Structure formats: structure tokens, C-alpha cells
Short mmCIF file of C-alpha atoms in Angstrom, two decimals:
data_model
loop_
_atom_site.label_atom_id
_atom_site.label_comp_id
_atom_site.label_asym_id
_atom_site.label_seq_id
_atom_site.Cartn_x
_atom_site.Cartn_y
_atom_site.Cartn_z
CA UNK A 1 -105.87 -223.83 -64.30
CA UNK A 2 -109.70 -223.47 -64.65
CA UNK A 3 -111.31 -224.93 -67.00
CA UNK A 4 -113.32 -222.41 -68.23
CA UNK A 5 -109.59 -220.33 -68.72
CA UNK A 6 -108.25 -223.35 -70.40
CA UNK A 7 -111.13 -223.63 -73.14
CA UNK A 8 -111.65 -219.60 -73.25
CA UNK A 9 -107.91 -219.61 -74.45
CA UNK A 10 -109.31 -220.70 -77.83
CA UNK A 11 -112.28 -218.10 -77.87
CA UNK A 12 -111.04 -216.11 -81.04
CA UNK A 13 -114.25 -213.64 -81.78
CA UNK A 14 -113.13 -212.98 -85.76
CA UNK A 15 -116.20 -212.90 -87.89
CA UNK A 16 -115.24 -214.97 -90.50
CA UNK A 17 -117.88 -217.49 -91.65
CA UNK A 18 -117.12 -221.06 -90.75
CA UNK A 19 -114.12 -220.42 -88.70
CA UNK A 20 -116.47 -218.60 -86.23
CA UNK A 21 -119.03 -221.67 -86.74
CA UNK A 22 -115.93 -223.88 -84.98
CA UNK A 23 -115.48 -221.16 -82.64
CA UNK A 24 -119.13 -221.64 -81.46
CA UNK A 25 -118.66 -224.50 -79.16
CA UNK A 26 -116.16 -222.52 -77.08
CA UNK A 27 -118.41 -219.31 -76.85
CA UNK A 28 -119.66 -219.31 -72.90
CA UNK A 29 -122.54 -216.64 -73.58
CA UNK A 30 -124.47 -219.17 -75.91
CA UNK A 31 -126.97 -221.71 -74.23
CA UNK A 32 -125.56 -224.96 -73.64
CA UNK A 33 -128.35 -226.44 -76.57
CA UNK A 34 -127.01 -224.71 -78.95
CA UNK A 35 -123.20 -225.28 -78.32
CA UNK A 36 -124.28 -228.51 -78.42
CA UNK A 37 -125.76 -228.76 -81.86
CA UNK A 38 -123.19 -227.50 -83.33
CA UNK A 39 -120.44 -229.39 -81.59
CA UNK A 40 -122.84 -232.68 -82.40
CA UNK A 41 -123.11 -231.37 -86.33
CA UNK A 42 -119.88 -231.12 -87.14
CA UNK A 43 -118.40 -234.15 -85.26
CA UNK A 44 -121.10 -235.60 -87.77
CA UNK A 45 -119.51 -233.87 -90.54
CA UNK A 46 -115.70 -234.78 -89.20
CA UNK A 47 -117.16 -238.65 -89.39
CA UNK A 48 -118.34 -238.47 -92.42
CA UNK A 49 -115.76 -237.07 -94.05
CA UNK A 50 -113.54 -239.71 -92.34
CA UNK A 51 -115.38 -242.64 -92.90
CA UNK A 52 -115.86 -241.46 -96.61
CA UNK A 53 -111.52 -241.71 -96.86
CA UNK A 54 -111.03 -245.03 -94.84
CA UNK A 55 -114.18 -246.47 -97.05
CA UNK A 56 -112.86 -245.21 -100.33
CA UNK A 57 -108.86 -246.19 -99.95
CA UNK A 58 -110.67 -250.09 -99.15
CA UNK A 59 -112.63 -250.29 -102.06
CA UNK A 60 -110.62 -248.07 -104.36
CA UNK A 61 -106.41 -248.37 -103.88
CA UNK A 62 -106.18 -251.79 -102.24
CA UNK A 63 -102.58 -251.74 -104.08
CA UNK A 64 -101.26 -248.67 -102.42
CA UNK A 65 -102.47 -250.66 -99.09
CA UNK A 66 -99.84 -253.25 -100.02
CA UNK A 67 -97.27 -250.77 -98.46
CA UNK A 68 -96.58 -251.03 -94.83
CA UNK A 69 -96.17 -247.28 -94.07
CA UNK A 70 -99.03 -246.64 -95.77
CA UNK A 71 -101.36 -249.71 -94.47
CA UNK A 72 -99.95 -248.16 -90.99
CA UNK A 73 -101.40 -244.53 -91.52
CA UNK A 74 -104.45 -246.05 -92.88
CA UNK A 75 -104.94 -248.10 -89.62
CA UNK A 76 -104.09 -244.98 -87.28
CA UNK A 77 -106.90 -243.48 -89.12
CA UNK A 78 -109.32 -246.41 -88.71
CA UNK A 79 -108.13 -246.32 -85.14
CA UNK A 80 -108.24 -242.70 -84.26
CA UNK A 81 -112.20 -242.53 -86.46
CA UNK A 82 -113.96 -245.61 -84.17
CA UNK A 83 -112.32 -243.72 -80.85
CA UNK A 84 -113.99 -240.54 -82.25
CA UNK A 85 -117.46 -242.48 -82.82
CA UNK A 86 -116.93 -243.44 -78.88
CA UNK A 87 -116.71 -239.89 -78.12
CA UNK A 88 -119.72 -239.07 -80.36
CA UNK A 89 -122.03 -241.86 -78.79
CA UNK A 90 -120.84 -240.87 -75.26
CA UNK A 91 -121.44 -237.00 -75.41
CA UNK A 92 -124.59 -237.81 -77.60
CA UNK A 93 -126.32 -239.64 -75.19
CA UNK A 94 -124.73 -239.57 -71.89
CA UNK A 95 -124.47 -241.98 -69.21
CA UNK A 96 -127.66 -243.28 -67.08
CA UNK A 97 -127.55 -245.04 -63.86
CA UNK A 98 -129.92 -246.91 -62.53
CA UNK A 99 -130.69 -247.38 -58.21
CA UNK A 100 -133.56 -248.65 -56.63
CA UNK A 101 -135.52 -249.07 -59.79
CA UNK A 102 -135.21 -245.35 -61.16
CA UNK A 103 -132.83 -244.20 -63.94
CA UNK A 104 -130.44 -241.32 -63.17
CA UNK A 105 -128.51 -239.10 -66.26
CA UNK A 106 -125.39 -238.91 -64.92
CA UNK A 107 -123.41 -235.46 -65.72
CA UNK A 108 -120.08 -235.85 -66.19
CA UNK A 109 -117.97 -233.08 -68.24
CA UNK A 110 -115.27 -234.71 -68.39
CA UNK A 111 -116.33 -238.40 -69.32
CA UNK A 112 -114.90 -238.75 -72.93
CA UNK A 113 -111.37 -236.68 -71.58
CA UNK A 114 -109.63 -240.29 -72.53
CA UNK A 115 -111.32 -240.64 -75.77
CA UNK A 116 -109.92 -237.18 -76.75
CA UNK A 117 -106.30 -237.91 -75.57
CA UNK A 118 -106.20 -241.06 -76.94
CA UNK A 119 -107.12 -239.14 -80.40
CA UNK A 120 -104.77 -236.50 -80.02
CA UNK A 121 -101.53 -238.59 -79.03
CA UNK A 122 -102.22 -240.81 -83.01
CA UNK A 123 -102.42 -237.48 -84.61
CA UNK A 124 -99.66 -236.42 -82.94
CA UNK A 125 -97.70 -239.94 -83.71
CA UNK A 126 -98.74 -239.60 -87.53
CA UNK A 127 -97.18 -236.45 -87.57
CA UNK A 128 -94.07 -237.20 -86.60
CA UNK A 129 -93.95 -240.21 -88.57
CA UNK A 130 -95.46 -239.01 -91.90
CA UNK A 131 -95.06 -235.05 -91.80
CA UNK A 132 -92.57 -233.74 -89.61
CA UNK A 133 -88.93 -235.51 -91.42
CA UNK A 134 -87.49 -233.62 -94.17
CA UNK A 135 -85.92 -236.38 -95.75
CA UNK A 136 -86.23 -239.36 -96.90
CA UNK A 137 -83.00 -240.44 -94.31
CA UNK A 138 -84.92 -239.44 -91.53
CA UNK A 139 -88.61 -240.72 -92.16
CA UNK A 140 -86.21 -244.08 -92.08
CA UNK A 141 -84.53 -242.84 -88.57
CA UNK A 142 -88.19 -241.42 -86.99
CA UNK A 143 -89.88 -245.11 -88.76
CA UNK A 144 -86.90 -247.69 -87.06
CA UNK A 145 -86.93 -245.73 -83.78
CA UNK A 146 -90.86 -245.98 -83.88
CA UNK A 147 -90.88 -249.48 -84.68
CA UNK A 148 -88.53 -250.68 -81.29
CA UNK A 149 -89.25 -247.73 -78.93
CA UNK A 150 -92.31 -245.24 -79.01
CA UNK A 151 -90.51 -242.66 -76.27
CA UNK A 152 -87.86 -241.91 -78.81
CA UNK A 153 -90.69 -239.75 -80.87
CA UNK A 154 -91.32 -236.81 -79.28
CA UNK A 155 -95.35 -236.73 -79.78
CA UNK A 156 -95.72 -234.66 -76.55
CA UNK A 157 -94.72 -231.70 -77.86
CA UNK A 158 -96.40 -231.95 -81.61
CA UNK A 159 -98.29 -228.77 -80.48
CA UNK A 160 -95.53 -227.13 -81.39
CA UNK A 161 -96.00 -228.04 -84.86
CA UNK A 162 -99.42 -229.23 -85.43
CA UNK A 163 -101.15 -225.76 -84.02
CA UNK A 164 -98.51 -223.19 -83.54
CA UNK A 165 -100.05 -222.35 -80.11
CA UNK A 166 -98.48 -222.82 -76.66
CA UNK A 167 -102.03 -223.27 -74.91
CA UNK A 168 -102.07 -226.58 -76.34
CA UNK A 169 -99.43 -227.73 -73.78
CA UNK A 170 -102.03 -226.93 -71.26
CA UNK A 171 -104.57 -228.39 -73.18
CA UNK A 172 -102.67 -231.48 -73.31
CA UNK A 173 -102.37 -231.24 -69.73
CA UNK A 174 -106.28 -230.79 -69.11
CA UNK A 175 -106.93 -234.31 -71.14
CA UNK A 176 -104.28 -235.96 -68.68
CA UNK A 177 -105.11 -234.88 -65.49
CA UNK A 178 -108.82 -236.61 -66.36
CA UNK A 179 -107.27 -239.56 -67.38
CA UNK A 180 -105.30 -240.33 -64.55
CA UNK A 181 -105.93 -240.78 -61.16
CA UNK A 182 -104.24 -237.30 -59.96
CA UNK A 183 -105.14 -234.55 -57.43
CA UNK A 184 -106.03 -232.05 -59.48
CA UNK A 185 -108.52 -233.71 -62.13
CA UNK A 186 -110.31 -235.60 -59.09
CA UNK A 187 -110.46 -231.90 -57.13
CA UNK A 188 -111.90 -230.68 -60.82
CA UNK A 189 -113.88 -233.91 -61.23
CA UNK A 190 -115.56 -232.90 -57.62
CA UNK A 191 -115.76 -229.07 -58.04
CA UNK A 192 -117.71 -229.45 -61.45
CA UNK A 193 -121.07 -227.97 -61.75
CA UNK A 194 -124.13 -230.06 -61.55
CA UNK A 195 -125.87 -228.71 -64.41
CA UNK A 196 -124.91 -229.18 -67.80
CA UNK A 197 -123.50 -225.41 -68.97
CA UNK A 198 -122.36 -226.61 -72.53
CA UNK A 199 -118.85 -227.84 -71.81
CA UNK A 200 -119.19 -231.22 -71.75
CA UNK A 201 -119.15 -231.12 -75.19
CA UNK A 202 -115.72 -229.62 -75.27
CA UNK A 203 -113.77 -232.55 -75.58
CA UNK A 204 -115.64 -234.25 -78.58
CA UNK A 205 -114.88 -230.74 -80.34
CA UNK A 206 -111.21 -231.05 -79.86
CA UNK A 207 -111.54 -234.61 -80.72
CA UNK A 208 -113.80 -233.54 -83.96
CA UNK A 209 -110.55 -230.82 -84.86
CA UNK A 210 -107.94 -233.50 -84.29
CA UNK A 211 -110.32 -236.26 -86.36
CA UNK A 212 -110.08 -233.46 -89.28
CA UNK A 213 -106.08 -232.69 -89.09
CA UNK A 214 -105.54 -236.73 -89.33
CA UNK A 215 -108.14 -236.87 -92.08
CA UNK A 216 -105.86 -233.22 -94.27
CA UNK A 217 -102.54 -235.39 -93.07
CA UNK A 218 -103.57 -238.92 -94.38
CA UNK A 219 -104.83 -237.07 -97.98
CA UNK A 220 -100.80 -235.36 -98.01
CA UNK A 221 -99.59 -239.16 -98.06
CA UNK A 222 -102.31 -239.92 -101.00
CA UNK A 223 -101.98 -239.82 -104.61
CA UNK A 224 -104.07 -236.31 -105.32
CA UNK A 225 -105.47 -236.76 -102.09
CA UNK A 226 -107.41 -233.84 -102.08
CA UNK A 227 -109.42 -234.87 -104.84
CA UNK A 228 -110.66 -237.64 -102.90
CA UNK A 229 -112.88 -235.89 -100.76
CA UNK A 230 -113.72 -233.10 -103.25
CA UNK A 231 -115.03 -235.33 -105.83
CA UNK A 232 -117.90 -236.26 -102.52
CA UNK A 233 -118.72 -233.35 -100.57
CA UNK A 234 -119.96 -229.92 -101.51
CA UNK A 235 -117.85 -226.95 -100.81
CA UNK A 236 -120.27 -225.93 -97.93
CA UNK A 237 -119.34 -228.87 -96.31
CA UNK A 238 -115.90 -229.27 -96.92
CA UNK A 239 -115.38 -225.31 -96.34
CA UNK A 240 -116.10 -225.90 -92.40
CA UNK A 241 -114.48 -229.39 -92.37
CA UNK A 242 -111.03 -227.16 -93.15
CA UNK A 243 -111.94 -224.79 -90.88
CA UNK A 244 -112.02 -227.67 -87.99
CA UNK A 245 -108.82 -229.14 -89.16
CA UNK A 246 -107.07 -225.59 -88.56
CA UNK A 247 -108.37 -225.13 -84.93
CA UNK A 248 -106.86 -223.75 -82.65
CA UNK A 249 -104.31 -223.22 -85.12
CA UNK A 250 -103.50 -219.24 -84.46
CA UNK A 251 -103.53 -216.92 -87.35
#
């Protein structure tokens, strides 16, 4: 599939304050400066928000830390918030090369795919670990089977449950293909435009919607989580952070 079908699949043109703000990144008829800035501003905001939690828990509930399931979603978050700053840096500033003395900006849309897929399979894994069992039996079953064999979660498919939308099998499949040395992402890799049209930023906006999830997932395993971060930010700011976490939820 295309990559411009694959990322118009999640092109929703409702009007409704700062879920169309998330939607800008993914609008094609904007420049690529400004789909930029906004992808860039609220990866900043996703970070912040974030590093505000994994901050806070330290200084604040170093007894709650003292349990291992906990400590465990507390590192995924650490983990899955320094592979989002990687994605950040990288789509911030690019790559440069340098031959024969000169310096060359290399353009590469797909250059932080990894990052992105490497953020998406933890939120994924928290999910089944922390929020998809029912009971307390099987958060033991999902935890034990975790804890010997990873393949016996089923984190592939946890866009059935995270978003509620099939595209995000194909999605999926888009991060892979530029991750691995396959046909098709090298024939994409060599077929991609040589001037930057805005979708290089792309994957840090997934990245920046999967960063916010974690962040609503890891408050649900908090004592009055929520308050956490509404104690910090303002409600403009936390109003769009929400609205991240739900794309490309549908509905």
C-alpha cells in the first residue's frame, strides 16, 4: 500500500477543536512547515507531560515503586519516553552527511520508522499486561507467561483493542517493512520523493499518540492518577494531550 493511502486512512476532517489540531499532521493540502510545527509542538507537549509522570512517581511514591509490577510499568514508561526523545531529536534535526568537505541534509521519511515500532510494540505489551485481563487470575496467567516467554502475549494484534480500527494492522505493517530489510520498504525507501512534503514527520506523530496512550494507561495503574497531571498542566494543554492519546481511535 502507498504511503500516502496508509497515513490518509487517519485523515478524519471533523471540526472539533483539538482533535482536528492532531488531525493536522496527516492533512496533505497543508505545507510541509506547518505540519511540521505542529507535529514538533505536541511531541513537545506528549514529553512533557511524560517526563512530568516518570519525574513525579521518583520523587513522590518511591513506596509504590517497591512493587515489581508496578516498578515494571514505570520502567516501560521510562523506556518507551527516551525512545520518543530519539524520535524527537531525529525528525527535529535530521541527518547530515558530510563528502569531500561539504555537508549534505539527508532526507529520509522514513528514518525514525524503528523508533516508532519500538514505541508501539511497549504500549502494546503494557496493555496486555496491565489493561486487557479481567481478573485478578489472569493478570497472574498474562504476568507468568510474560515473564518466561514474550510470544505467548499477543501484542500484535493490540490494535484491536487499543484503537478500535483495523487500519492499524496496516499501520503496523508500514513501521515493519522499514525496519527490516524486505522488498517492499527498500522499493518504498527508493521510490520516496526527494523533497521533504511533510511526511517525514508522520512517524514521530504516531509515536507522540502512542507516548500519550502509555502516559492515560500508566495513570489507570496509579493511585488517583489523573490528578497527577491535572494538579501541573492547564486544561489547554492537557485538553489536546487527550486528544493525542485517542488517535486514531475511531469515533
Amino acid at each position: 500500500m502507498k504511503r500516502r493511502r496508509i497515513y490518509s486512512q487517519y485523515h478524519d476532517r471533523r471540526k472539533d477543536g483539538d482533535r482536528t489540531t492532531v488531525l493536522v499532521p496527516f492533512d496533505e493540502t497543508l505545507p510541509p512547515e506547518r505540519r511540521r510545527e505542529v507535529v514538533l509542538a505536541l511531541s513537545d507537549l506528549a514529553t512533557r507531560v511524560a517526563t512530568y509522570i516518570i519525574c513525579r512517581v521518583i520523587v513522590d511514591s518511591q513506596e509504590l515503586l517497591l512493587d515489581e509490577r508496578l516498578q515494571t510499568a514505570h520502567a516501560i514508561l521510562q523506556r518507551v519516553t527516551t525512545t520518543h526523545l530519539c524520535n524527537h531529536k531525529l525528525t527535529a534535526e535530521g541527518l547530515t552527511l558530510e563528502f569531500e568537505g561539504q555537508q549534505f541534509q539527508l532526507h529520509e521519511e522514513y528514518k525514525t520508522m524503528a523508533l516508532t515500532r519500538t514505541v508501539y510494540e511497549h504500549l502494546a505489551m503494557f496493555y496486555f499486561l496491565y489493561e486487557h485481563p479481567k481478573t485478578e487470575e489472569e493478570r497472574q496467567q498474562v504476568w507468568d507467561d510474560w515473564q518466561h516467554d514474550v510470544q505467548k502475549i499477543p501484542y500484535s494484534q493490540a490494535w484491536r483493542y487499543l484503537f478500535r480500527n483495523r487500519d492499524m494492522a496496516r499501520m503496523y505493517h508500514h513501521l515493519s517493512v522499514h525496519c527490516h530489510p524486505v522488498c517492499e520498504g527498500l522499493l518504498q525507501y527508493q521510490s520516496q520523493s526527494d523533497a521533504d512534503e511533510g511526511d517525514d514527520c508522520i512517524p514521530l506523530h504516531l509515536s507522540s499518540c502512542f507516548l500519550a496512550c502509555l502516559c492515560c494507561l500508566f495513570l489507570r495503574q496509579m493511585p488517583q492518577g489523573d490528578e497527577l497531571v491535572r494538579q501541573k498542566f492547564s486544561r489547554s494543554e492537557l485538553s489536546p494531550f487527550f486528544a493525542l492519546a485517542r488517535l486514531p481511535k475511531e469515533g
